[in-house]
Short mmCIF file of C-alpha atoms in Angstrom, two decimals:
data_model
loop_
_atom_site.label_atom_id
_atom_site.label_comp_id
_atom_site.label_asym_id
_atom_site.label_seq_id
_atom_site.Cartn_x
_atom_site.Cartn_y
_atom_site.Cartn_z
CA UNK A 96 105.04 -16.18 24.45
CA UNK A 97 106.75 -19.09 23.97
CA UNK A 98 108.77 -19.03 26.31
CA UNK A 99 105.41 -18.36 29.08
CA UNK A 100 103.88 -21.41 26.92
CA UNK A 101 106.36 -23.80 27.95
CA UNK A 102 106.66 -22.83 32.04
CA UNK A 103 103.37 -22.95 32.11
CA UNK A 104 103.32 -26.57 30.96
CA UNK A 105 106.05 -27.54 33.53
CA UNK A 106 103.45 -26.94 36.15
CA UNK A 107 101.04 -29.58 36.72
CA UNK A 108 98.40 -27.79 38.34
CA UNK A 109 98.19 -25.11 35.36
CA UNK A 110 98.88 -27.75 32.51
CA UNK A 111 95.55 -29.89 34.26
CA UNK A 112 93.83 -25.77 33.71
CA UNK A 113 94.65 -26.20 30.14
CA UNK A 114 93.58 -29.72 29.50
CA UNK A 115 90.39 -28.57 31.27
CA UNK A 116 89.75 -25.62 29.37
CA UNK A 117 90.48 -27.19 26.30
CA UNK A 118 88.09 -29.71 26.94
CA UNK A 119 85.12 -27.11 27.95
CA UNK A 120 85.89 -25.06 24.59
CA UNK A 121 85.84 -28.13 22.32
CA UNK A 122 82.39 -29.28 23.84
CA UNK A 123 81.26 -25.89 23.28
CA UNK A 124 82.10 -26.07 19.64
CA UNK A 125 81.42 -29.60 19.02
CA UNK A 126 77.86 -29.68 21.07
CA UNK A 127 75.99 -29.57 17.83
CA UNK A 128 78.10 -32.82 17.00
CA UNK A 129 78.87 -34.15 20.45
CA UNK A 130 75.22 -33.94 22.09
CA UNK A 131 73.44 -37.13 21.85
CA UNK A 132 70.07 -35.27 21.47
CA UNK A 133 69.11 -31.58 20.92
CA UNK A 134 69.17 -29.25 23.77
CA UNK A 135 65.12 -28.30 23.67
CA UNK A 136 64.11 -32.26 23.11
CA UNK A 137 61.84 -34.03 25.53
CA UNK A 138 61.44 -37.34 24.88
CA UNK A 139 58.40 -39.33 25.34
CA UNK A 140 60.76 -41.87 27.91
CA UNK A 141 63.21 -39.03 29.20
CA UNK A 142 60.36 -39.18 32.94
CA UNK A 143 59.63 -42.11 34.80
CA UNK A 144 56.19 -43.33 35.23
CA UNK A 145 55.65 -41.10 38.02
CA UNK A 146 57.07 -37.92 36.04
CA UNK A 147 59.91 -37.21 37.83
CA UNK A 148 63.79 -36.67 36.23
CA UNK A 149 65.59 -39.94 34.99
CA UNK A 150 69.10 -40.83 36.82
CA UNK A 151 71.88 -41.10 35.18
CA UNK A 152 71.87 -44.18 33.05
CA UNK A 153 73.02 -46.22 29.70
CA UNK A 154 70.54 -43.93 27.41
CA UNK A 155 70.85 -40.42 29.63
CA UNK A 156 74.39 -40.81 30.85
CA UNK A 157 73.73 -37.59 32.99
CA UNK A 158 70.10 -38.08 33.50
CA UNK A 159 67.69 -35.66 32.27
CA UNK A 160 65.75 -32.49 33.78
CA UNK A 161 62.40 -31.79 35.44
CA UNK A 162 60.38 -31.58 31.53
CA UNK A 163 62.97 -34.68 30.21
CA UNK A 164 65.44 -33.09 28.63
CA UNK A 165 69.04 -35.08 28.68
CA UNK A 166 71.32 -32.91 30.64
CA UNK A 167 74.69 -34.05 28.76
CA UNK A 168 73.00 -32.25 25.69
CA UNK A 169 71.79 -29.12 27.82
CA UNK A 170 75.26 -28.80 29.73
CA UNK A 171 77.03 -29.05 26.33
CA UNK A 172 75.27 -26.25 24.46
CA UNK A 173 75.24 -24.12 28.25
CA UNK A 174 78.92 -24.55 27.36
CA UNK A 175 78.76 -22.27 24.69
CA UNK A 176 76.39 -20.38 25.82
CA UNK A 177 78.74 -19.79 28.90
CA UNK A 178 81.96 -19.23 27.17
CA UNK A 179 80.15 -16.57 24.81
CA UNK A 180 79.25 -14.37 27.45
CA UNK A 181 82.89 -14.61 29.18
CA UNK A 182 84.86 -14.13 26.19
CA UNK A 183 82.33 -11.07 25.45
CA UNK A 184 82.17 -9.69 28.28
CA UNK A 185 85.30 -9.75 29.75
CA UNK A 186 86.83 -8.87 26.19
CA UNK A 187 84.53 -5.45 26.00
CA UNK A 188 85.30 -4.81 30.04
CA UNK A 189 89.10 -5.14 29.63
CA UNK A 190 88.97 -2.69 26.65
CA UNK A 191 86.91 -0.35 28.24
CA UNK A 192 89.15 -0.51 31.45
CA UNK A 193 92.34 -0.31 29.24
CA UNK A 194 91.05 2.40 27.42
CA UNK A 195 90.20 4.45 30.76
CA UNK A 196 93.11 3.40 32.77
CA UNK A 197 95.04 4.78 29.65
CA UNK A 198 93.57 7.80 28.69
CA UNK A 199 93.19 8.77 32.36
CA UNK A 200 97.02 7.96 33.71
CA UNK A 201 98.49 9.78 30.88
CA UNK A 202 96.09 12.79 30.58
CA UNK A 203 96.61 13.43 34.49
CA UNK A 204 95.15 17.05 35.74
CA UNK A 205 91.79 17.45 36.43
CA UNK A 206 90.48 15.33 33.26
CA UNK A 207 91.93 11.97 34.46
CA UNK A 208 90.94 12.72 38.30
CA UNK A 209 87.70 13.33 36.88
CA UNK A 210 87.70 9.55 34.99
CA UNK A 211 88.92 8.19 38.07
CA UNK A 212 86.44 9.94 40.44
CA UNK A 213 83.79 8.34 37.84
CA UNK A 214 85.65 5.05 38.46
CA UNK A 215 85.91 5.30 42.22
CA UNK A 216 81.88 5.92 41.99
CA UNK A 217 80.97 2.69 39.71
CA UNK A 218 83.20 0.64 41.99
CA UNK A 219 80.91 1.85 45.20
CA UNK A 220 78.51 -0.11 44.17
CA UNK A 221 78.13 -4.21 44.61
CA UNK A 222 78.73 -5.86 41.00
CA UNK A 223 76.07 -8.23 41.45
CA UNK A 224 73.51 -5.98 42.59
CA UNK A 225 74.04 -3.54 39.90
CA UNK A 226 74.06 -6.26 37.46
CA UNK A 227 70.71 -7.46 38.59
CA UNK A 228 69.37 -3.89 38.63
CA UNK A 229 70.61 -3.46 34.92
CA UNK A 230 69.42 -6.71 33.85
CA UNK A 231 65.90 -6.47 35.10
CA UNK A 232 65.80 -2.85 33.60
CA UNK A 233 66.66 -4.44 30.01
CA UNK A 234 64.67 -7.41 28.26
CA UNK A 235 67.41 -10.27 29.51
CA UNK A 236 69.55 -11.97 26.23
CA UNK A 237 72.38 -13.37 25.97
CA UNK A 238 74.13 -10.01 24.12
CA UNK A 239 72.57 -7.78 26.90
CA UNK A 240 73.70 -9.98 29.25
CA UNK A 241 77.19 -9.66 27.81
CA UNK A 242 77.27 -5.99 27.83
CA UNK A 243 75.76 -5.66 31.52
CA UNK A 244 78.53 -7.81 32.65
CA UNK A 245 80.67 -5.58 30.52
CA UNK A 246 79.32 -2.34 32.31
CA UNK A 247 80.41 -3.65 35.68
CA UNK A 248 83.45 -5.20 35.66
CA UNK A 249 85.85 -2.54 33.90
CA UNK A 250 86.44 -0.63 37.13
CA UNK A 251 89.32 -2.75 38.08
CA UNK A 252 91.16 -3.35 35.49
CA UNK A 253 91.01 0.42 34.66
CA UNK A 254 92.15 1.31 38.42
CA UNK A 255 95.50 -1.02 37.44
CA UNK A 256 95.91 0.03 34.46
CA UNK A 257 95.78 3.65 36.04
CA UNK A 258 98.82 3.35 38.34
CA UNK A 259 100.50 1.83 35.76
CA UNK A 260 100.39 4.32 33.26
CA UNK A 261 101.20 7.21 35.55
CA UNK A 262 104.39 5.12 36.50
CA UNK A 263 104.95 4.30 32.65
CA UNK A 264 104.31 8.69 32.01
CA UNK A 265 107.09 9.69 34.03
CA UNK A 266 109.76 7.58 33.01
CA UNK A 267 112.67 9.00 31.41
CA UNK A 268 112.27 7.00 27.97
CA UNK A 269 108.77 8.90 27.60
CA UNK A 270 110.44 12.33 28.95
CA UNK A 271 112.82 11.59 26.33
CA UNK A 272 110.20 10.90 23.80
CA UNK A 273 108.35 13.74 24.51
CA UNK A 274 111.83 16.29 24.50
CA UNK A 275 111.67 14.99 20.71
CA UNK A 276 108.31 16.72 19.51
CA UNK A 277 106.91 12.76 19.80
CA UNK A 278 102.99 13.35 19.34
CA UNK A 279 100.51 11.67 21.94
CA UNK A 280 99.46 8.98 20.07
CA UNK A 281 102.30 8.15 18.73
CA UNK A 282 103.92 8.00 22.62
CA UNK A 283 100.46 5.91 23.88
CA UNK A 284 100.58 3.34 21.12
CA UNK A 285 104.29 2.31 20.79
CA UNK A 286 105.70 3.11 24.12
CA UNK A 287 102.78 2.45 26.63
CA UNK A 288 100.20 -0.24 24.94
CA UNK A 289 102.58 -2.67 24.99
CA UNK A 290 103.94 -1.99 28.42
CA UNK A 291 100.22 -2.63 29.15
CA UNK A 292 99.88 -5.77 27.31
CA UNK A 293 101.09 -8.14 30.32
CA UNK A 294 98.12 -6.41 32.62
CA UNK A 295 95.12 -7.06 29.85
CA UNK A 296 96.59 -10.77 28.81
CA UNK A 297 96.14 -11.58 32.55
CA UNK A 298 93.09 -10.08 33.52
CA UNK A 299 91.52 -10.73 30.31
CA UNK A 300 92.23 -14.49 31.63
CA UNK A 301 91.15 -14.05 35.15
CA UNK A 302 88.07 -11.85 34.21
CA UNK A 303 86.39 -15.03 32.44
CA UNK A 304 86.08 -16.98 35.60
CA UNK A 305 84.60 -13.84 37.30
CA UNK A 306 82.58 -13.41 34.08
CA UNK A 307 81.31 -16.83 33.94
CA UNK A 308 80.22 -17.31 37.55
CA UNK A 309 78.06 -13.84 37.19
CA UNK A 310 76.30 -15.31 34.48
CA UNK A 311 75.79 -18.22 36.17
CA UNK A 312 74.30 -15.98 39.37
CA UNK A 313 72.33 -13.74 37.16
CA UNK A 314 70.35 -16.81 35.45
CA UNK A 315 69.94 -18.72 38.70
CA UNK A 316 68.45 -15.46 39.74
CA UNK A 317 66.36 -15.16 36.85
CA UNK A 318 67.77 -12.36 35.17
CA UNK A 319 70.35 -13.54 33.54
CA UNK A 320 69.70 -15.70 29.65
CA UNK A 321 66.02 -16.81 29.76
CA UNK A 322 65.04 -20.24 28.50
CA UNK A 323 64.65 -22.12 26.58
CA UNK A 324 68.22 -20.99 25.50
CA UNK A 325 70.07 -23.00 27.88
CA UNK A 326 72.98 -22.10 30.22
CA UNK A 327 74.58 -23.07 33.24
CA UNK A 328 72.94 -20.96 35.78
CA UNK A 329 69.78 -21.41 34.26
CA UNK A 330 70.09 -24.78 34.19
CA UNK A 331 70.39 -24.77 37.67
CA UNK A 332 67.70 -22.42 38.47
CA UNK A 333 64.96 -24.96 36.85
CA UNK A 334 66.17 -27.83 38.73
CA UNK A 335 66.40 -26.08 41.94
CA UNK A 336 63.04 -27.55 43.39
CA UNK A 337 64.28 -31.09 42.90
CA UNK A 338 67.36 -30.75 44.62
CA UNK A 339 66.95 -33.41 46.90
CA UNK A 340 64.81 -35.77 44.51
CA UNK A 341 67.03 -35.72 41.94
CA UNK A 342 70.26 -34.00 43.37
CA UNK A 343 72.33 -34.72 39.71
CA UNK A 344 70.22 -32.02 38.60
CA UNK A 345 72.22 -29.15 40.62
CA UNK A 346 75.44 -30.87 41.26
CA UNK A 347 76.88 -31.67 38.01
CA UNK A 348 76.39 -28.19 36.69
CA UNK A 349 77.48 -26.99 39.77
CA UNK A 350 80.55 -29.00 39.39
CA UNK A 351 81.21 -27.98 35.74
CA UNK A 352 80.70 -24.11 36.67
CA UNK A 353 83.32 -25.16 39.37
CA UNK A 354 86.07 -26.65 37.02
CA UNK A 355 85.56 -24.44 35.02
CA UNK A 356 86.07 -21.25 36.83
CA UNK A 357 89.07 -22.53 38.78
CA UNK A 358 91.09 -23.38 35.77
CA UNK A 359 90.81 -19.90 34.14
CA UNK A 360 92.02 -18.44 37.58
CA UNK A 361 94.64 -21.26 37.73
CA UNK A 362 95.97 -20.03 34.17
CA UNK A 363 94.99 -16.49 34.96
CA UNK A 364 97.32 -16.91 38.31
CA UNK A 365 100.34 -18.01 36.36
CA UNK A 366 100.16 -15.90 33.98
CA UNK A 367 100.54 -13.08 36.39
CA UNK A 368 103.62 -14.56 37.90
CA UNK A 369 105.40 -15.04 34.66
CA UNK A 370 104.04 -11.65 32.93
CA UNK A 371 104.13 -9.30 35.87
CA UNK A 372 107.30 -8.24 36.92
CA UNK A 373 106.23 -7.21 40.22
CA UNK A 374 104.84 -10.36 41.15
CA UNK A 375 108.32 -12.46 39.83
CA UNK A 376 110.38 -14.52 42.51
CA UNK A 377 107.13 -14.04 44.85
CA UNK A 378 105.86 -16.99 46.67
#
């Protein structure tokens, strides 16, 4: 890991990932510190005469919202908000794709085609739309948010970790291991999880920026965390009507949702070239 550590800092693009990411997970756990006012305040200057949004400015260095609440404060605790739901999410969807994937390429015969006919069916249908189905069936939260991200976004990694496994199954170590009287678990555990580590370590690091930017669709939508709990979809979706009044209002979450998103993939993306031995000396 070291060794992964330090190539990834000799790439500029990736280190810039880190620095970013860094920066988004400190604000998250600093926003009680770092925001200048709490997230559900409205201040009795925070509209203009006229009640519309304040621009950016000296007191509101990112202006505030359509009810006059400062945005720095509201995109800070969206932060953690944000990161919650990816690190949940995407932690519970990897495990339950690992655990599939597993059970499924080592099992073989009609048991594993079965898993995998189940996992063929779940990846039929769009992610997005079954998310919104599932979402609007449940009272919207930010934990059953997490687990209806969860629900849809196993499928792939359990489709890699599949083909891995049944490549991992017939090698001659696990022959070997198996010509010994070695049990199942004990074959699964210390010969195949950590052949399998490389796969979740990279998309566990992908699958946040793919976690992140559903949340971010579900709660523009409307079914994703409800307010007043703020987040960055959400935050969107209540300034969507003064997009071109006060354009701020959409851009800069927009931007941070952006940054954001990019920089897991960046780190995700690297660590897929150094981890995965198929992908080595590529590019």
């Amino acid at each position: 890991m070291r060794r992964v550590f330090a190539e990834m800092t000799r790439r500029p693009s990736t280190l810039l990932a880190l620095l970013l990411i860094l920066v988004v997970v400190l604000s998250a756990l600093g926003a009680p510190w770092l925001a200048p006012f709490a997230p559900d305040d409205q201040p009795f200057d925070g509209l203009s005469l006229e009640g519309a949004p304040l621009a950016p400015g000296a007191k509101y260095w990112l202006g505030t919202d359509t009810l006059g609440r400062d945005l720095l404060s509201r995109l800070l605790f969206g932060a953690r908000t944000s990161l919650v739901i990816g690190l949940v999410a995407n932690g519970v969807a990897v495990v339950i794709g690992m655990l599939v994937g597993t059970v499924a390429g080592y099992s073989g015969g009609m048991f594993g085609g079965a898993l995998m006919r189940f996992t063929d069916l779940m990846m039929a249908f769009p992610a997005l739309l079954l998310a919104i189905v599932l979402a609007a069936l449940l009272h919207p939260s930010l934990w059953i948010v997490a687990m209806v991200i969860a629900l849809v976004n196993w499928v792939q990694v359990a489709r890699v970790v599949y083909t891995e496994t049944r490549g991992l199954a017939e090698r001659d170590f696990i022959l070997a291991e198996r010509s010994l009287g070695a049990g199942h678990g004990r074959i699964l555990f210390r010969h195949i999880a950590p052949h399998l580590m490389p796969t979740a370590i990279v998309y566990g690091t992908l699958g946040i920026a793919t976690t992140v930017l559903l949340e971010a669709t579900l709660s523009f939508l409307g079914v994703g965390v409800q307010p007043p709990q703020p987040s960055w979809g959400n935050i969107i979706f209540e300034s969507q009507s003064y997009f071109q009044a006060a354009p701020w209002l959409v851009f800069i979450p927009g931007a941070v949702i952006l940054a954001t998103a990019l920089s897991f993939n960046l780190v995700g993306d690297t660590l897929r070239d150094l981890l995965d031995p198929t992908q080595r000396g590529r590019g």
